Amino acid sequence: MKLGVLGLAAIPFAVKIAYLMKAWVTSPVDRINIGLYGSLSLLFVSIAVAAKWHWRFLTGNSSTTVKYSRSLRIAAIPLVLYVIGVIWSINALQLIASVGFLWAIAWALYGRESGFLLAPAAVCAVLAVPGSVYWISRASQAFTGETSAAFAPVFAADSQEGYLGREIEPDDAFLRFFRTGEAHQFAYANASNAVSVLSVKVGKDVHEIHPATHCLRSGGWFVESDGPRRVELPGRTDPFQVTEAIVQKGGVRALVWIWYSTDKRSVGSFLRFRQLYSRNEAWHGFQVMTSLGLEDHSIGRKRQELAAFLARGKGTSHFN
C-alpha cells in the first residue's frame, strides 16, 4: 500500500523524465549536474533505505499519525508550486516541486526519521534539476526585475550605420535548437570595434529560450560576473534594463548584454521575462557581445561603444 502511494506521488516527477533526457543530451553543464547530483541523490536514498531496514522503528507510523502528519501539510506547498510551474510552463519549477512533493509523501508514509534521512537525497535531486541553481539563486527577480519601454531593434546585415555586417549562416544544431522560433545571428565590425548579435523571435516553444549565461557556460565560456544594468542610448528618452555579463573563453574576454522585449515593454531579467511571458504577446530576445580587454578599465569604454552600436541601428523597432 505504501509503495503504491509512493509510486503515485512520483508521477509528477516521472512525466518530466523526457525533459531530463533532452537536457542530458543537449547541455554539457546540465549533464554534469545531473550526473553528479543525481548520483549523490541515489547514494543518499540507498543509505536511507539501508538505515530503514537496520532500525525498524524508523518506519513505524500509525494511520492517525500519517493522517495528521506535518509532512502532509508541507506537501501542499510543492503541489501548489508544481501547478504554478505548469501554468507558467517552467520545467525547472515543476521538477523541483515534484521532488519536494515526493519527499514530503515519503516522510508521511515512513516517518519523520526517514524523512530526515531522505532530506539530503531531496536536496541533491533539486540541485540536479537543469537550471535549478539559477532559478533558486534569483527567484526574487521573477517579481522584482525592472521593466522599461520597449526596445526591439531590427537587425540586418546593413542595419548598423558605420559597421560592416553579415548574417551568419545557421548550422544544423542552431536550426534544431530554435525549431519554432525565428533566430538570426549577425557579425558587425568597424575600424575600432566588433560586435556579434543573436536576435530571436520567440516561437511556440518558450523553452527554446534559456538564461543566456547558462547557454554561455554550456558553450565553454567562464562567466566572471553577471547582473542587471541600465543602458542609456543617444536619442532614447528612457534607459532600458539588460543583464550584463563578463565572460572568458580561451584567453578571450567579452562583454555581453541580454534583454527581452514586446511591443510595450522590455526586461533584462530572464526570470522576469518568464514571469511576464504570454503567447498572446510577441516576444523577442536579444544578445549582443563585444570583445573586452584583459584590464578592468576597458569595461567602461566598451559599454559606451556597445551603447553607440545599438543607437546606430537604421531599422525601426519590431513593434513600431
PDB file of C-alpha atoms in Angstrom:
ATOM      1  CA  MET A   1       0.000   0.000   0.000  1.00  0.00           C
ATOM      2  CA  LYS A   2       2.721   2.479   0.980  1.00  0.00           C
ATOM      3  CA  LEU A   3       4.802   1.689  -2.110  1.00  0.00           C
ATOM      4  CA  GLY A   4       1.717   2.191  -4.262  1.00  0.00           C
ATOM      5  CA  VAL A   5       1.060   5.616  -2.761  1.00  0.00           C
ATOM      6  CA  LEU A   6       4.741   6.494  -3.163  1.00  0.00           C
ATOM      7  CA  GLY A   7       4.533   5.443  -6.810  1.00  0.00           C
ATOM      8  CA  LEU A   8       1.566   7.754  -7.365  1.00  0.00           C
ATOM      9  CA  ALA A   9       3.458  10.601  -5.681  1.00  0.00           C
ATOM     10  CA  ALA A  10       6.309  10.040  -8.149  1.00  0.00           C
ATOM     11  CA  ILE A  11       4.094  10.646 -11.212  1.00  0.00           C
ATOM     12  CA  PRO A  12       4.723  14.444 -11.367  1.00  0.00           C
ATOM     13  CA  PHE A  13       8.463  13.711 -11.477  1.00  0.00           C
ATOM     14  CA  ALA A  14       8.107  10.806 -13.921  1.00  0.00           C
ATOM     15  CA  VAL A  15       6.349  12.917 -16.560  1.00  0.00           C
ATOM     16  CA  LYS A  16       9.458  15.155 -16.751  1.00  0.00           C
ATOM     17  CA  ILE A  17      11.914  12.330 -17.470  1.00  0.00           C
ATOM     18  CA  ALA A  18      11.856  13.095 -21.208  1.00  0.00           C
ATOM     19  CA  TYR A  19      12.842  16.695 -20.451  1.00  0.00           C
ATOM     20  CA  LEU A  20      15.741  15.499 -18.273  1.00  0.00           C
ATOM     21  CA  MET A  21      16.931  13.192 -21.056  1.00  0.00           C
ATOM     22  CA  LYS A  22      16.869  16.065 -23.542  1.00  0.00           C
ATOM     23  CA  ALA A  23      18.897  18.246 -21.150  1.00  0.00           C
ATOM     24  CA  TRP A  24      21.381  15.391 -20.687  1.00  0.00           C
ATOM     25  CA  VAL A  25      21.910  15.123 -24.445  1.00  0.00           C
ATOM     26  CA  THR A  26      21.988  18.821 -25.380  1.00  0.00           C
ATOM     27  CA  SER A  27      23.605  20.643 -22.431  1.00  0.00           C
ATOM     28  CA  PRO A  28      27.110  19.775 -21.138  1.00  0.00           C
ATOM     29  CA  VAL A  29      26.580  21.860 -17.965  1.00  0.00           C
ATOM     30  CA  ASP A  30      23.276  20.145 -17.187  1.00  0.00           C
ATOM     31  CA  ARG A  31      24.831  16.749 -17.946  1.00  0.00           C
ATOM     32  CA  ILE A  32      27.484  17.333 -15.286  1.00  0.00           C
ATOM     33  CA  ASN A  33      24.929  18.467 -12.695  1.00  0.00           C
ATOM     34  CA  ILE A  34      22.530  15.613 -13.450  1.00  0.00           C
ATOM     35  CA  GLY A  35      25.350  13.062 -13.292  1.00  0.00           C
ATOM     36  CA  LEU A  36      26.964  14.408 -10.128  1.00  0.00           C
ATOM     37  CA  TYR A  37      23.972  15.399  -8.008  1.00  0.00           C
ATOM     38  CA  GLY A  38      21.773  12.627  -9.403  1.00  0.00           C
ATOM     39  CA  SER A  39      24.348  10.044  -8.333  1.00  0.00           C
ATOM     40  CA  LEU A  40      24.639  11.636  -4.890  1.00  0.00           C
ATOM     41  CA  SER A  41      20.858  11.597  -4.564  1.00  0.00           C
ATOM     42  CA  LEU A  42      20.711   7.871  -5.362  1.00  0.00           C
ATOM     43  CA  LEU A  43      23.533   7.263  -2.868  1.00  0.00           C
ATOM     44  CA  PHE A  44      21.639   9.049  -0.082  1.00  0.00           C
ATOM     45  CA  VAL A  45      18.459   7.142  -0.955  1.00  0.00           C
ATOM     46  CA  SER A  46      20.406   3.871  -0.649  1.00  0.00           C
ATOM     47  CA  ILE A  47      21.771   4.947   2.727  1.00  0.00           C
ATOM     48  CA  ALA A  48      18.262   5.867   3.922  1.00  0.00           C
ATOM     49  CA  VAL A  49      16.837   2.520   2.779  1.00  0.00           C
ATOM     50  CA  ALA A  50      19.660   0.617   4.469  1.00  0.00           C
ATOM     51  CA  ALA A  51      19.086   2.585   7.680  1.00  0.00           C
ATOM     52  CA  LYS A  52      15.364   1.882   7.484  1.00  0.00           C
ATOM     53  CA  TRP A  53      15.948  -1.851   7.342  1.00  0.00           C
ATOM     54  CA  HIS A  54      18.532  -1.739  10.111  1.00  0.00           C
ATOM     55  CA  TRP A  55      16.436   0.338  12.528  1.00  0.00           C
ATOM     56  CA  ARG A  56      12.882  -0.865  12.069  1.00  0.00           C
ATOM     57  CA  PHE A  57      11.457   1.813  14.353  1.00  0.00           C
ATOM     58  CA  LEU A  58      12.150   4.397  11.651  1.00  0.00           C
ATOM     59  CA  THR A  59       9.257   3.076   9.575  1.00  0.00           C
ATOM     60  CA  GLY A  60       6.705   2.850  12.361  1.00  0.00           C
ATOM     61  CA  ASN A  61       3.769   5.182  11.830  1.00  0.00           C
ATOM     62  CA  SER A  62       0.164   4.733  12.817  1.00  0.00           C
ATOM     63  CA  SER A  63      -2.557   5.712  10.379  1.00  0.00           C
ATOM     64  CA  THR A  64      -3.541   8.531  12.725  1.00  0.00           C
ATOM     65  CA  THR A  65      -0.004   9.900  12.696  1.00  0.00           C
ATOM     66  CA  VAL A  66       0.084   9.740   8.903  1.00  0.00           C
ATOM     67  CA  LYS A  67      -3.279  11.441   8.628  1.00  0.00           C
ATOM     68  CA  TYR A  68      -2.286  14.387  10.757  1.00  0.00           C
ATOM     69  CA  SER A  69       1.377  14.395   9.841  1.00  0.00           C
ATOM     70  CA  ARG A  70       3.056  17.751   9.470  1.00  0.00           C
ATOM     71  CA  SER A  71       4.633  16.403   6.299  1.00  0.00           C
ATOM     72  CA  LEU A  72       1.254  16.192   4.578  1.00  0.00           C
ATOM     73  CA  ARG A  73       0.697  19.877   5.242  1.00  0.00           C
ATOM     74  CA  ILE A  74       4.178  20.594   3.925  1.00  0.00           C
ATOM     75  CA  ALA A  75       3.363  18.536   0.793  1.00  0.00           C
ATOM     76  CA  ALA A  76       0.758  21.120  -0.163  1.00  0.00           C
ATOM     77  CA  ILE A  77       3.500  23.702  -0.784  1.00  0.00           C
ATOM     78  CA  PRO A  78       5.347  21.832  -3.597  1.00  0.00           C
ATOM     79  CA  LEU A  79       1.996  20.768  -5.015  1.00  0.00           C
ATOM     80  CA  VAL A  80       0.985  24.419  -5.402  1.00  0.00           C
ATOM     81  CA  LEU A  81       4.417  25.254  -6.854  1.00  0.00           C
ATOM     82  CA  TYR A  82       4.012  22.418  -9.363  1.00  0.00           C
ATOM     83  CA  VAL A  83       0.713  23.866 -10.539  1.00  0.00           C
ATOM     84  CA  ILE A  84       2.359  27.299 -10.893  1.00  0.00           C
ATOM     85  CA  GLY A  85       5.176  25.667 -12.872  1.00  0.00           C
ATOM     86  CA  VAL A  86       2.625  24.113 -15.231  1.00  0.00           C
ATOM     87  CA  ILE A  87       0.750  27.399 -15.669  1.00  0.00           C
ATOM     88  CA  TRP A  88       3.959  29.327 -16.370  1.00  0.00           C
ATOM     89  CA  SER A  89       5.425  26.398 -18.337  1.00  0.00           C
ATOM     90  CA  ILE A  90       8.623  26.319 -16.236  1.00  0.00           C
ATOM     91  CA  ASN A  91      10.184  22.857 -16.357  1.00  0.00           C
ATOM     92  CA  ALA A  92      12.687  23.527 -13.572  1.00  0.00           C
ATOM     93  CA  LEU A  93       9.980  24.650 -11.162  1.00  0.00           C
ATOM     94  CA  GLN A  94       7.887  21.573 -11.988  1.00  0.00           C
ATOM     95  CA  LEU A  95      10.847  19.270 -11.314  1.00  0.00           C
ATOM     96  CA  ILE A  96      11.870  20.994  -8.077  1.00  0.00           C
ATOM     97  CA  ALA A  97       8.271  20.899  -6.838  1.00  0.00           C
ATOM     98  CA  SER A  98       7.859  17.241  -7.799  1.00  0.00           C
ATOM     99  CA  VAL A  99      10.994  16.336  -5.805  1.00  0.00           C
ATOM    100  CA  GLY A 100       9.671  18.229  -2.786  1.00  0.00           C
ATOM    101  CA  PHE A 101       6.262  16.567  -3.079  1.00  0.00           C
ATOM    102  CA  LEU A 102       7.757  13.076  -3.355  1.00  0.00           C
ATOM    103  CA  TRP A 103       9.997  13.708  -0.321  1.00  0.00           C
ATOM    104  CA  ALA A 104       7.077  15.010   1.785  1.00  0.00           C
ATOM    105  CA  ILE A 105       4.932  11.980   0.915  1.00  0.00           C
ATOM    106  CA  ALA A 106       7.802   9.619   1.764  1.00  0.00           C
ATOM    107  CA  TRP A 107       8.120  11.412   5.109  1.00  0.00           C
ATOM    108  CA  ALA A 108       4.386  10.990   5.752  1.00  0.00           C
ATOM    109  CA  LEU A 109       4.423   7.288   4.846  1.00  0.00           C
ATOM    110  CA  TYR A 110       7.615   6.157   6.565  1.00  0.00           C
ATOM    111  CA  GLY A 111       8.003   8.549   9.464  1.00  0.00           C
ATOM    112  CA  ARG A 112       9.866  11.653  10.493  1.00  0.00           C
ATOM    113  CA  GLU A 113      13.216   9.912  10.909  1.00  0.00           C
ATOM    114  CA  SER A 114      13.026   8.509   7.379  1.00  0.00           C
ATOM    115  CA  GLY A 115      12.118  11.973   6.127  1.00  0.00           C
ATOM    116  CA  PHE A 116      15.222  13.395   7.767  1.00  0.00           C
ATOM    117  CA  LEU A 117      17.370  10.652   6.243  1.00  0.00           C
ATOM    118  CA  LEU A 118      15.920  11.331   2.788  1.00  0.00           C
ATOM    119  CA  ALA A 119      16.378  15.104   3.030  1.00  0.00           C
ATOM    120  CA  PRO A 120      19.972  15.079   1.629  1.00  0.00           C
ATOM    121  CA  ALA A 121      18.750  12.979  -1.294  1.00  0.00           C
ATOM    122  CA  ALA A 122      15.984  15.507  -1.981  1.00  0.00           C
ATOM    123  CA  VAL A 123      18.432  18.427  -1.838  1.00  0.00           C
ATOM    124  CA  CYS A 124      20.802  16.706  -4.285  1.00  0.00           C
ATOM    125  CA  ALA A 125      17.878  15.852  -6.585  1.00  0.00           C
ATOM    126  CA  VAL A 126      16.891  19.533  -6.629  1.00  0.00           C
ATOM    127  CA  LEU A 127      20.471  20.555  -7.477  1.00  0.00           C
ATOM    128  CA  ALA A 128      20.436  18.040 -10.340  1.00  0.00           C
ATOM    129  CA  VAL A 129      17.462  19.791 -11.966  1.00  0.00           C
ATOM    130  CA  PRO A 130      18.604  21.727 -15.074  1.00  0.00           C
ATOM    131  CA  GLY A 131      18.787  25.423 -14.236  1.00  0.00           C
ATOM    132  CA  SER A 132      17.820  24.907 -10.581  1.00  0.00           C
ATOM    133  CA  VAL A 133      20.800  26.792  -9.153  1.00  0.00           C
ATOM    134  CA  TYR A 134      19.980  29.748 -11.419  1.00  0.00           C
ATOM    135  CA  TRP A 135      16.281  29.737 -10.528  1.00  0.00           C
ATOM    136  CA  ILE A 136      16.805  29.327  -6.782  1.00  0.00           C
ATOM    137  CA  SER A 137      19.520  31.999  -6.522  1.00  0.00           C
ATOM    138  CA  ARG A 138      17.464  34.549  -8.467  1.00  0.00           C
ATOM    139  CA  ALA A 139      13.875  33.640  -7.698  1.00  0.00           C
ATOM    140  CA  SER A 140      13.069  37.141  -6.438  1.00  0.00           C
ATOM    141  CA  GLN A 141      13.874  38.598  -9.871  1.00  0.00           C
ATOM    142  CA  ALA A 142      10.750  36.947 -11.251  1.00  0.00           C
ATOM    143  CA  PHE A 143       8.761  39.634  -9.445  1.00  0.00           C
ATOM    144  CA  THR A 144      11.241  42.470  -8.890  1.00  0.00           C
ATOM    145  CA  GLY A 145      13.024  42.647 -12.257  1.00  0.00           C
ATOM    146  CA  GLU A 146      12.720  46.159 -13.672  1.00  0.00           C
ATOM    147  CA  THR A 147      10.703  46.810 -16.829  1.00  0.00           C
ATOM    148  CA  SER A 148      11.107  49.715 -19.252  1.00  0.00           C
ATOM    149  CA  ALA A 149       9.683  50.998 -22.529  1.00  0.00           C
ATOM    150  CA  ALA A 150      10.037  48.552 -25.404  1.00  0.00           C
ATOM    151  CA  PHE A 151      13.368  48.356 -27.225  1.00  0.00           C
ATOM    152  CA  ALA A 152      13.408  45.777 -30.006  1.00  0.00           C
ATOM    153  CA  PRO A 153      15.685  46.848 -32.888  1.00  0.00           C
ATOM    154  CA  VAL A 154      15.522  45.144 -36.273  1.00  0.00           C
ATOM    155  CA  PHE A 155      18.956  43.716 -37.062  1.00  0.00           C
ATOM    156  CA  ALA A 156      20.102  43.063 -40.617  1.00  0.00           C
ATOM    157  CA  ALA A 157      23.455  42.906 -42.414  1.00  0.00           C
ATOM    158  CA  ASP A 158      23.264  46.653 -43.170  1.00  0.00           C
ATOM    159  CA  SER A 159      21.235  47.831 -40.181  1.00  0.00           C
ATOM    160  CA  GLN A 160      24.029  49.366 -38.078  1.00  0.00           C
ATOM    161  CA  GLU A 161      25.300  52.617 -39.550  1.00  0.00           C
ATOM    162  CA  GLY A 162      29.097  52.781 -39.663  1.00  0.00           C
ATOM    163  CA  TYR A 163      29.503  48.991 -39.374  1.00  0.00           C
ATOM    164  CA  LEU A 164      30.060  46.299 -41.966  1.00  0.00           C
ATOM    165  CA  GLY A 165      27.785  43.411 -41.173  1.00  0.00           C
ATOM    166  CA  ARG A 166      26.864  39.949 -42.330  1.00  0.00           C
ATOM    167  CA  GLU A 167      24.375  37.327 -41.266  1.00  0.00           C
ATOM    168  CA  ILE A 168      25.971  34.081 -40.106  1.00  0.00           C
ATOM    169  CA  GLU A 169      24.621  31.025 -41.875  1.00  0.00           C
ATOM    170  CA  PRO A 170      22.898  28.805 -39.269  1.00  0.00           C
ATOM    171  CA  ASP A 171      24.167  25.259 -38.859  1.00  0.00           C
ATOM    172  CA  ASP A 172      22.010  22.194 -38.230  1.00  0.00           C
ATOM    173  CA  ALA A 173      22.447  22.396 -34.430  1.00  0.00           C
ATOM    174  CA  PHE A 174      21.288  26.025 -34.444  1.00  0.00           C
ATOM    175  CA  LEU A 175      18.212  25.185 -36.516  1.00  0.00           C
ATOM    176  CA  ARG A 176      17.369  22.226 -34.287  1.00  0.00           C
ATOM    177  CA  PHE A 177      17.662  24.368 -31.176  1.00  0.00           C
ATOM    178  CA  PHE A 178      15.332  27.094 -32.488  1.00  0.00           C
ATOM    179  CA  ARG A 179      12.770  24.821 -34.093  1.00  0.00           C
ATOM    180  CA  THR A 180       9.737  27.070 -33.550  1.00  0.00           C
ATOM    181  CA  GLY A 181      11.388  30.465 -33.131  1.00  0.00           C
ATOM    182  CA  GLU A 182      12.884  32.753 -35.753  1.00  0.00           C
ATOM    183  CA  ALA A 183      16.555  33.221 -34.844  1.00  0.00           C
ATOM    184  CA  HIS A 184      19.309  35.156 -36.620  1.00  0.00           C
ATOM    185  CA  GLN A 185      23.000  35.652 -35.884  1.00  0.00           C
ATOM    186  CA  PHE A 186      24.968  38.635 -37.161  1.00  0.00           C
ATOM    187  CA  ALA A 187      28.575  39.786 -37.031  1.00  0.00           C
ATOM    188  CA  TYR A 188      29.462  43.500 -37.309  1.00  0.00           C
ATOM    189  CA  ALA A 189      32.781  45.311 -37.430  1.00  0.00           C
ATOM    190  CA  ASN A 190      34.278  48.753 -37.998  1.00  0.00           C
ATOM    191  CA  ALA A 191      37.794  50.107 -37.621  1.00  0.00           C
ATOM    192  CA  SER A 192      37.726  50.000 -33.819  1.00  0.00           C
ATOM    193  CA  ASN A 193      35.087  47.515 -32.710  1.00  0.00           C
ATOM    194  CA  ALA A 194      33.450  44.155 -33.442  1.00  0.00           C
ATOM    195  CA  VAL A 195      30.021  43.050 -32.220  1.00  0.00           C
ATOM    196  CA  SER A 196      28.102  39.791 -32.536  1.00  0.00           C
ATOM    197  CA  VAL A 197      24.306  39.701 -32.247  1.00  0.00           C
ATOM    198  CA  LEU A 198      21.749  36.981 -31.611  1.00  0.00           C
ATOM    199  CA  SER A 199      18.171  38.066 -32.295  1.00  0.00           C
ATOM    200  CA  VAL A 200      15.318  35.652 -31.627  1.00  0.00           C
ATOM    201  CA  LYS A 201      11.588  35.960 -32.187  1.00  0.00           C
ATOM    202  CA  VAL A 202      10.133  33.593 -29.593  1.00  0.00           C
ATOM    203  CA  GLY A 203       8.122  30.822 -31.207  1.00  0.00           C
ATOM    204  CA  LYS A 204       5.540  28.390 -29.914  1.00  0.00           C
ATOM    205  CA  ASP A 205       8.034  26.759 -27.527  1.00  0.00           C
ATOM    206  CA  VAL A 206       9.320  29.291 -24.985  1.00  0.00           C
ATOM    207  CA  HIS A 207      11.682  26.614 -23.627  1.00  0.00           C
ATOM    208  CA  GLU A 208      13.934  27.318 -26.606  1.00  0.00           C
ATOM    209  CA  ILE A 209      14.894  30.490 -24.721  1.00  0.00           C
ATOM    210  CA  HIS A 210      17.309  29.796 -21.861  1.00  0.00           C
ATOM    211  CA  PRO A 211      19.181  32.093 -19.459  1.00  0.00           C
ATOM    212  CA  ALA A 212      21.969  33.443 -21.654  1.00  0.00           C
ATOM    213  CA  THR A 213      24.671  32.865 -19.032  1.00  0.00           C
ATOM    214  CA  HIS A 214      23.588  29.211 -18.769  1.00  0.00           C
ATOM    215  CA  CYS A 215      23.960  28.812 -22.543  1.00  0.00           C
ATOM    216  CA  LEU A 216      27.330  30.572 -22.470  1.00  0.00           C
ATOM    217  CA  ARG A 217      28.578  28.161 -19.818  1.00  0.00           C
ATOM    218  CA  SER A 218      27.352  25.252 -21.946  1.00  0.00           C
ATOM    219  CA  GLY A 219      29.383  26.721 -24.794  1.00  0.00           C
ATOM    220  CA  GLY A 220      32.571  26.687 -22.720  1.00  0.00           C
ATOM    221  CA  TRP A 221      32.548  30.301 -21.522  1.00  0.00           C
ATOM    222  CA  PHE A 222      33.515  31.124 -17.947  1.00  0.00           C
ATOM    223  CA  VAL A 223      31.157  33.751 -16.502  1.00  0.00           C
ATOM    224  CA  GLU A 224      33.126  36.194 -14.349  1.00  0.00           C
ATOM    225  CA  SER A 225      30.055  38.153 -13.328  1.00  0.00           C
ATOM    226  CA  ASP A 226      26.509  38.913 -14.384  1.00  0.00           C
ATOM    227  CA  GLY A 227      23.809  41.218 -13.116  1.00  0.00           C
ATOM    228  CA  PRO A 228      21.321  43.939 -14.043  1.00  0.00           C
ATOM    229  CA  ARG A 229      22.397  47.196 -15.682  1.00  0.00           C
ATOM    230  CA  ARG A 230      20.559  50.228 -17.016  1.00  0.00           C
ATOM    231  CA  VAL A 231      21.594  51.273 -20.502  1.00  0.00           C
ATOM    232  CA  GLU A 232      21.145  54.821 -21.807  1.00  0.00           C
ATOM    233  CA  LEU A 233      21.135  55.274 -25.580  1.00  0.00           C
ATOM    234  CA  PRO A 234      21.585  58.526 -27.519  1.00  0.00           C
ATOM    235  CA  GLY A 235      18.196  59.611 -28.839  1.00  0.00           C
ATOM    236  CA  ARG A 236      16.216  57.420 -26.413  1.00  0.00           C
ATOM    237  CA  THR A 237      14.424  59.212 -23.594  1.00  0.00           C
ATOM    238  CA  ASP A 238      14.392  56.414 -21.039  1.00  0.00           C
ATOM    239  CA  PRO A 239      17.088  53.846 -20.206  1.00  0.00           C
ATOM    240  CA  PHE A 240      16.310  50.172 -20.616  1.00  0.00           C
ATOM    241  CA  GLN A 241      17.350  47.237 -18.460  1.00  0.00           C
ATOM    242  CA  VAL A 242      19.718  44.468 -19.555  1.00  0.00           C
ATOM    243  CA  THR A 243      21.534  41.596 -17.937  1.00  0.00           C
ATOM    244  CA  GLU A 244      25.236  42.345 -18.305  1.00  0.00           C
ATOM    245  CA  ALA A 245      27.748  39.507 -18.218  1.00  0.00           C
ATOM    246  CA  ILE A 246      31.549  39.482 -18.347  1.00  0.00           C
ATOM    247  CA  VAL A 247      32.755  36.185 -19.825  1.00  0.00           C
ATOM    248  CA  GLN A 248      36.030  34.479 -20.765  1.00  0.00           C
ATOM    249  CA  LYS A 249      36.933  31.660 -23.120  1.00  0.00           C
ATOM    250  CA  GLY A 250      40.324  30.586 -24.443  1.00  0.00           C
ATOM    251  CA  GLY A 251      42.022  33.825 -23.459  1.00  0.00           C
ATOM    252  CA  VAL A 252      39.223  35.921 -24.989  1.00  0.00           C
ATOM    253  CA  ARG A 253      37.211  38.205 -22.737  1.00  0.00           C
ATOM    254  CA  ALA A 254      33.857  39.686 -23.718  1.00  0.00           C
ATOM    255  CA  LEU A 255      31.061  41.989 -22.588  1.00  0.00           C
ATOM    256  CA  VAL A 256      27.521  40.680 -23.157  1.00  0.00           C
ATOM    257  CA  TRP A 257      24.136  42.405 -22.890  1.00  0.00           C
ATOM    258  CA  ILE A 258      20.894  40.419 -22.871  1.00  0.00           C
ATOM    259  CA  TRP A 259      17.301  41.638 -22.833  1.00  0.00           C
ATOM    260  CA  TYR A 260      13.750  40.705 -23.906  1.00  0.00           C
ATOM    261  CA  SER A 261      11.018  42.892 -25.371  1.00  0.00           C
ATOM    262  CA  THR A 262       7.391  43.054 -26.506  1.00  0.00           C
ATOM    263  CA  ASP A 263       5.654  45.955 -28.230  1.00  0.00           C
ATOM    264  CA  LYS A 264       5.051  47.562 -24.825  1.00  0.00           C
ATOM    265  CA  ARG A 265       7.971  46.770 -22.527  1.00  0.00           C
ATOM    266  CA  SER A 266      11.491  45.443 -22.218  1.00  0.00           C
ATOM    267  CA  VAL A 267      13.037  43.443 -19.379  1.00  0.00           C
ATOM    268  CA  GLY A 268      16.606  42.441 -18.687  1.00  0.00           C
ATOM    269  CA  SER A 269      15.916  39.644 -16.215  1.00  0.00           C
ATOM    270  CA  PHE A 270      15.282  36.212 -17.719  1.00  0.00           C
ATOM    271  CA  LEU A 271      13.110  35.258 -14.746  1.00  0.00           C
ATOM    272  CA  ARG A 272      11.060  38.438 -15.114  1.00  0.00           C
ATOM    273  CA  PHE A 273      10.648  37.621 -18.807  1.00  0.00           C
ATOM    274  CA  ARG A 274       9.375  34.130 -17.967  1.00  0.00           C
ATOM    275  CA  GLN A 275       7.004  35.522 -15.345  1.00  0.00           C
ATOM    276  CA  LEU A 276       5.589  38.042 -17.852  1.00  0.00           C
ATOM    277  CA  TYR A 277       5.652  35.767 -20.895  1.00  0.00           C
ATOM    278  CA  SER A 278       2.371  35.092 -22.665  1.00  0.00           C
ATOM    279  CA  ARG A 279       1.697  33.531 -26.055  1.00  0.00           C
ATOM    280  CA  ASN A 280      -0.752  36.360 -26.651  1.00  0.00           C
ATOM    281  CA  GLU A 281       2.187  38.771 -26.987  1.00  0.00           C
ATOM    282  CA  ALA A 282       5.061  38.695 -29.479  1.00  0.00           C
ATOM    283  CA  TRP A 283       8.358  38.472 -27.581  1.00  0.00           C
ATOM    284  CA  HIS A 284      11.882  38.969 -28.908  1.00  0.00           C
ATOM    285  CA  GLY A 285      15.147  38.114 -27.168  1.00  0.00           C
ATOM    286  CA  PHE A 286      18.468  39.828 -27.862  1.00  0.00           C
ATOM    287  CA  GLN A 287      22.085  39.068 -27.020  1.00  0.00           C
ATOM    288  CA  VAL A 288      24.893  41.411 -28.104  1.00  0.00           C
ATOM    289  CA  MET A 289      28.555  40.686 -27.420  1.00  0.00           C
ATOM    290  CA  THR A 290      31.763  42.624 -27.939  1.00  0.00           C
ATOM    291  CA  SER A 291      35.380  41.775 -27.160  1.00  0.00           C
ATOM    292  CA  LEU A 292      36.849  43.155 -23.974  1.00  0.00           C
ATOM    293  CA  GLY A 293      40.398  43.907 -22.940  1.00  0.00           C
ATOM    294  CA  LEU A 294      42.005  41.978 -20.128  1.00  0.00           C
ATOM    295  CA  GLU A 295      42.146  45.084 -17.953  1.00  0.00           C
ATOM    296  CA  ASP A 296      39.066  46.143 -15.993  1.00  0.00           C
ATOM    297  CA  HIS A 297      39.389  49.798 -17.021  1.00  0.00           C
ATOM    298  CA  SER A 298      38.309  48.888 -20.579  1.00  0.00           C
ATOM    299  CA  ILE A 299      34.800  47.903 -19.429  1.00  0.00           C
ATOM    300  CA  GLY A 300      33.510  51.484 -19.246  1.00  0.00           C
ATOM    301  CA  ARG A 301      34.751  52.273 -22.742  1.00  0.00           C
ATOM    302  CA  LYS A 302      33.243  49.078 -24.141  1.00  0.00           C
ATOM    303  CA  ARG A 303      29.893  49.849 -22.536  1.00  0.00           C
ATOM    304  CA  GLN A 304      29.899  53.191 -24.342  1.00  0.00           C
ATOM    305  CA  GLU A 305      30.841  51.512 -27.637  1.00  0.00           C
ATOM    306  CA  LEU A 306      28.103  48.909 -27.274  1.00  0.00           C
ATOM    307  CA  ALA A 307      25.524  51.605 -26.498  1.00  0.00           C
ATOM    308  CA  ALA A 308      26.689  53.590 -29.534  1.00  0.00           C
ATOM    309  CA  PHE A 309      26.412  50.446 -31.679  1.00  0.00           C
ATOM    310  CA  LEU A 310      22.792  49.943 -30.646  1.00  0.00           C
ATOM    311  CA  ALA A 311      21.993  53.632 -31.187  1.00  0.00           C
ATOM    312  CA  ARG A 312      23.263  53.420 -34.790  1.00  0.00           C
ATOM    313  CA  GLY A 313      20.579  50.975 -35.832  1.00  0.00           C
ATOM    314  CA  LYS A 314      18.789  52.133 -39.006  1.00  0.00           C
ATOM    315  CA  GLY A 315      15.998  49.595 -38.604  1.00  0.00           C
ATOM    316  CA  THR A 316      12.864  50.632 -36.762  1.00  0.00           C
ATOM    317  CA  SER A 317      11.556  48.724 -33.774  1.00  0.00           C
ATOM    318  CA  HIS A 318       9.902  45.388 -34.434  1.00  0.00           C
ATOM    319  CA  PHE A 319       6.768  46.916 -32.971  1.00  0.00           C
ATOM    320  CA  ASN A 320       6.654  50.411 -34.481  1.00  0.00           C
TER     321      ASN A 320
END
